[in-house]
Each structure stands twice: as structure tokens, then as C-alpha cells.
Amino acid sequence: MADRKPKSPTKAASTAAASEAKLLSGGNPQIAKGDGDAPVQAYIAAMPGWKSDIGRRIDALVVKTVPDVQKAVKWNSPLYGMKDDGWFLGIHCFTKYIKVAFFRGTSLHPIPPGESTSSQTRYLNIRENDVLDEAQFIDWVKQASRLPGDRM
């Protein structure tokens, strides 16, 4: 037992936050607003069922594609952006799917399929049995990270 490594503070904080998370209507985790990786990891850990695995995969793909990405949780949604340039992507859980928002989605090629009431935002909805087209997703993340982000 003495040879075991202690949990990292970030992992311990996100695990504790996830275990305390309340699911709002539609199954979206209620996570305290915060900057950095820890609140995003707490949100992902609190995503119900199959959604948590998809959340981890999305997070890993974004970090691999944009290593200097900034993260935060605001309005109970993880956000990804570039330092001093705003947010380019957000995630939100609904009862039957995960909604990935590309805030400048109408500038991406091809344009993500989900329409929005916002003139520039486009969505990618991921349902339980969907297969994420990782190559397309990575391409959208690359494009989105190079555009001016949203200030929120």
C-alpha cells in the first residue's frame, strides 16, 4: 500500500465534482463554472451512460488536434477555445444525444449538418449508436480553431 501513488489534485477534484454533480433535465450535468481542464473533466465524468465515453473521445480529439486549447465550463457546458480569441466549440448533453456546437460552423467546409437559430453556429448531434467520423471531426476542429471565437 505504501507504494501507491496519490491521486493527482486535478483528477481527485474532477472525480469529487463528478460524484457530486446533479443531472439537470435532459441529462446535462450541472457543474460549477470554472476555467481549465479540471471542470471539463468533472463534466465529462458526470455525463450519464454512453455519453461519458463519447465526451472523453471528443475531449481527446480536440486536445490532440489543438494542443494549446483552452478549456472551461460555463452554463453547464464544456467550452474549447484559443487564448484571448474566444471559444470555437461547446458540448451539451440532451436526453438522447450530445450536441457539439461549432460557434462559427457556417464558415467550416463542409458545414456541420445541424442548423441553429444563431446565424453562424452549426451543430453535430451524436446519438448512442452513431459512429463518430473522427477524420471529419478533426478537420472541423482544425478549421474552427483558426477562426475568431465567440466571447462568452
Short mmCIF file of C-alpha atoms in Angstrom, two decimals:
data_model
loop_
_atom_site.label_atom_id
_atom_site.label_comp_id
_atom_site.label_asym_id
_atom_site.label_seq_id
_atom_site.Cartn_x
_atom_site.Cartn_y
_atom_site.Cartn_z
CA MET A 1 0.00 0.00 0.00
CA ALA A 2 2.82 2.45 0.70
CA ASP A 3 3.99 2.16 -2.92
CA ARG A 4 0.76 3.54 -4.35
CA LYS A 5 0.89 6.97 -5.95
CA PRO A 6 -1.57 9.53 -4.59
CA LYS A 7 -4.20 10.80 -6.99
CA SER A 8 -3.29 14.00 -8.77
CA PRO A 9 -5.14 17.05 -7.39
CA THR A 10 -6.82 17.65 -10.76
CA LYS A 11 -8.07 14.07 -11.07
CA ALA A 12 -9.16 13.98 -7.43
CA ALA A 13 -11.03 17.29 -7.82
CA SER A 14 -12.77 16.23 -11.03
CA THR A 15 -13.72 12.84 -9.55
CA ALA A 16 -15.15 14.50 -6.44
CA ALA A 17 -17.03 17.09 -8.52
CA ALA A 18 -18.44 14.39 -10.80
CA SER A 19 -19.68 12.34 -7.87
CA GLU A 20 -21.47 15.45 -6.55
CA ALA A 21 -22.85 16.50 -9.93
CA LYS A 22 -26.58 16.79 -10.36
CA LEU A 23 -28.15 15.93 -13.70
CA LEU A 24 -30.45 18.63 -14.99
CA SER A 25 -33.49 17.91 -17.14
CA GLY A 26 -32.39 16.21 -20.31
CA GLY A 27 -29.42 14.62 -18.53
CA ASN A 28 -26.98 17.55 -18.72
CA PRO A 29 -24.56 17.56 -15.75
CA GLN A 30 -24.66 20.62 -13.51
CA ILE A 31 -21.01 21.51 -12.96
CA ALA A 32 -19.75 24.69 -11.30
CA LYS A 33 -18.41 27.30 -13.68
CA GLY A 34 -14.62 27.13 -13.95
CA ASP A 35 -11.61 27.56 -16.19
CA GLY A 36 -9.18 24.81 -17.12
CA ASP A 37 -9.19 21.08 -17.59
CA ALA A 38 -10.49 20.05 -14.13
CA PRO A 39 -14.08 21.32 -14.53
CA VAL A 40 -14.25 19.92 -18.07
CA GLN A 41 -13.09 16.51 -16.83
CA ALA A 42 -15.65 16.69 -13.99
CA TYR A 43 -18.38 17.40 -16.55
CA ILE A 44 -17.25 14.51 -18.77
CA ALA A 45 -17.10 12.12 -15.79
CA ALA A 46 -20.66 13.16 -14.83
CA MET A 47 -22.09 12.65 -18.32
CA PRO A 48 -24.61 9.79 -18.00
CA GLY A 49 -24.09 6.36 -19.55
CA TRP A 50 -22.60 6.11 -23.04
CA LYS A 51 -22.24 9.90 -23.24
CA SER A 52 -19.21 9.92 -20.93
CA ASP A 53 -17.21 7.72 -23.33
CA ILE A 54 -18.08 10.00 -26.24
CA GLY A 55 -17.22 13.05 -24.13
CA ARG A 56 -13.77 11.60 -23.34
CA ARG A 57 -13.22 10.84 -27.03
CA ILE A 58 -14.25 14.33 -28.14
CA ASP A 59 -12.01 15.91 -25.49
CA ALA A 60 -9.05 13.74 -26.52
CA LEU A 61 -9.52 14.54 -30.22
CA VAL A 62 -9.72 18.29 -29.53
CA VAL A 63 -6.59 18.23 -27.33
CA LYS A 64 -4.67 16.11 -29.86
CA THR A 65 -5.71 18.40 -32.72
CA VAL A 66 -5.19 21.69 -30.86
CA PRO A 67 -2.61 21.05 -28.10
CA ASP A 68 -2.75 24.63 -26.78
CA VAL A 69 -6.56 24.65 -26.50
CA GLN A 70 -8.09 26.49 -23.55
CA LYS A 71 -10.96 24.84 -21.66
CA ALA A 72 -13.74 25.99 -19.36
CA VAL A 73 -17.19 25.07 -18.16
CA LYS A 74 -19.77 27.83 -18.47
CA TRP A 75 -23.55 27.48 -18.43
CA ASN A 76 -23.15 23.76 -17.65
CA SER A 77 -21.31 23.13 -20.91
CA PRO A 78 -17.62 22.49 -21.64
CA LEU A 79 -16.13 25.06 -23.98
CA TYR A 80 -12.94 24.88 -26.04
CA GLY A 81 -11.14 27.91 -27.39
CA MET A 82 -7.91 29.71 -28.09
CA LYS A 83 -6.24 32.01 -25.58
CA ASP A 84 -7.52 35.57 -25.96
CA ASP A 85 -9.52 34.59 -29.06
CA GLY A 86 -12.80 33.21 -27.71
CA TRP A 87 -14.50 29.82 -27.87
CA PHE A 88 -14.83 27.73 -31.04
CA LEU A 89 -16.62 24.61 -29.73
CA GLY A 90 -19.02 23.60 -26.97
CA ILE A 91 -20.66 20.39 -25.76
CA HIS A 92 -24.08 19.91 -24.18
CA CYS A 93 -25.95 16.74 -23.15
CA PHE A 94 -29.57 16.13 -24.03
CA THR A 95 -31.72 13.11 -23.21
CA LYS A 96 -30.98 11.17 -26.40
CA TYR A 97 -27.87 12.84 -27.82
CA ILE A 98 -24.81 15.02 -27.29
CA LYS A 99 -24.86 18.34 -29.11
CA VAL A 100 -21.47 19.60 -30.30
CA ALA A 101 -21.66 23.28 -31.23
CA PHE A 102 -19.24 24.86 -33.69
CA PHE A 103 -19.78 28.54 -32.99
CA ARG A 104 -18.52 29.62 -36.43
CA GLY A 105 -19.86 26.47 -38.09
CA THR A 106 -21.16 28.18 -41.22
CA SER A 107 -17.52 29.00 -42.06
CA LEU A 108 -16.45 25.34 -41.96
CA HIS A 109 -16.20 23.13 -45.05
CA PRO A 110 -18.26 21.06 -45.29
CA ILE A 111 -20.72 22.79 -42.99
CA PRO A 112 -21.75 20.60 -39.99
CA PRO A 113 -25.27 19.25 -40.52
CA GLY A 114 -27.23 20.68 -37.59
CA GLU A 115 -28.85 24.05 -38.11
CA SER A 116 -29.12 26.69 -35.39
CA THR A 117 -31.18 29.78 -34.72
CA SER A 118 -27.81 31.55 -34.42
CA SER A 119 -26.71 32.70 -37.85
CA GLN A 120 -23.15 31.31 -37.58
CA THR A 121 -23.48 28.28 -35.27
CA ARG A 122 -23.83 24.75 -36.61
CA TYR A 123 -24.29 21.53 -34.65
CA LEU A 124 -23.19 17.94 -34.76
CA ASN A 125 -25.61 15.74 -32.81
CA ILE A 126 -24.21 12.41 -31.66
CA ARG A 127 -26.62 9.65 -30.64
CA GLU A 128 -25.83 6.46 -28.75
CA ASN A 129 -25.28 4.17 -31.74
CA ASP A 130 -23.75 6.76 -34.06
CA VAL A 131 -20.21 6.25 -35.29
CA LEU A 132 -18.24 9.48 -34.96
CA ASP A 133 -16.45 10.29 -38.21
CA GLU A 134 -13.20 11.20 -36.44
CA ALA A 135 -11.41 12.39 -39.58
CA GLN A 136 -14.23 14.84 -40.35
CA PHE A 137 -14.47 15.92 -36.71
CA ILE A 138 -10.72 16.59 -36.53
CA ASP A 139 -10.91 18.59 -39.76
CA TRP A 140 -13.74 20.73 -38.35
CA VAL A 141 -11.82 21.26 -35.09
CA LYS A 142 -8.70 22.37 -37.03
CA GLN A 143 -10.75 24.80 -39.11
CA ALA A 144 -12.75 26.10 -36.16
CA SER A 145 -9.67 26.70 -34.01
CA ARG A 146 -8.25 29.02 -36.68
CA LEU A 147 -11.36 31.22 -36.83
CA PRO A 148 -12.20 34.04 -34.43
CA GLY A 149 -14.02 32.51 -31.49
CA ASP A 150 -17.11 33.59 -29.59
CA ARG A 151 -16.71 35.73 -26.49
CA MET A 152 -18.91 34.35 -23.73
#
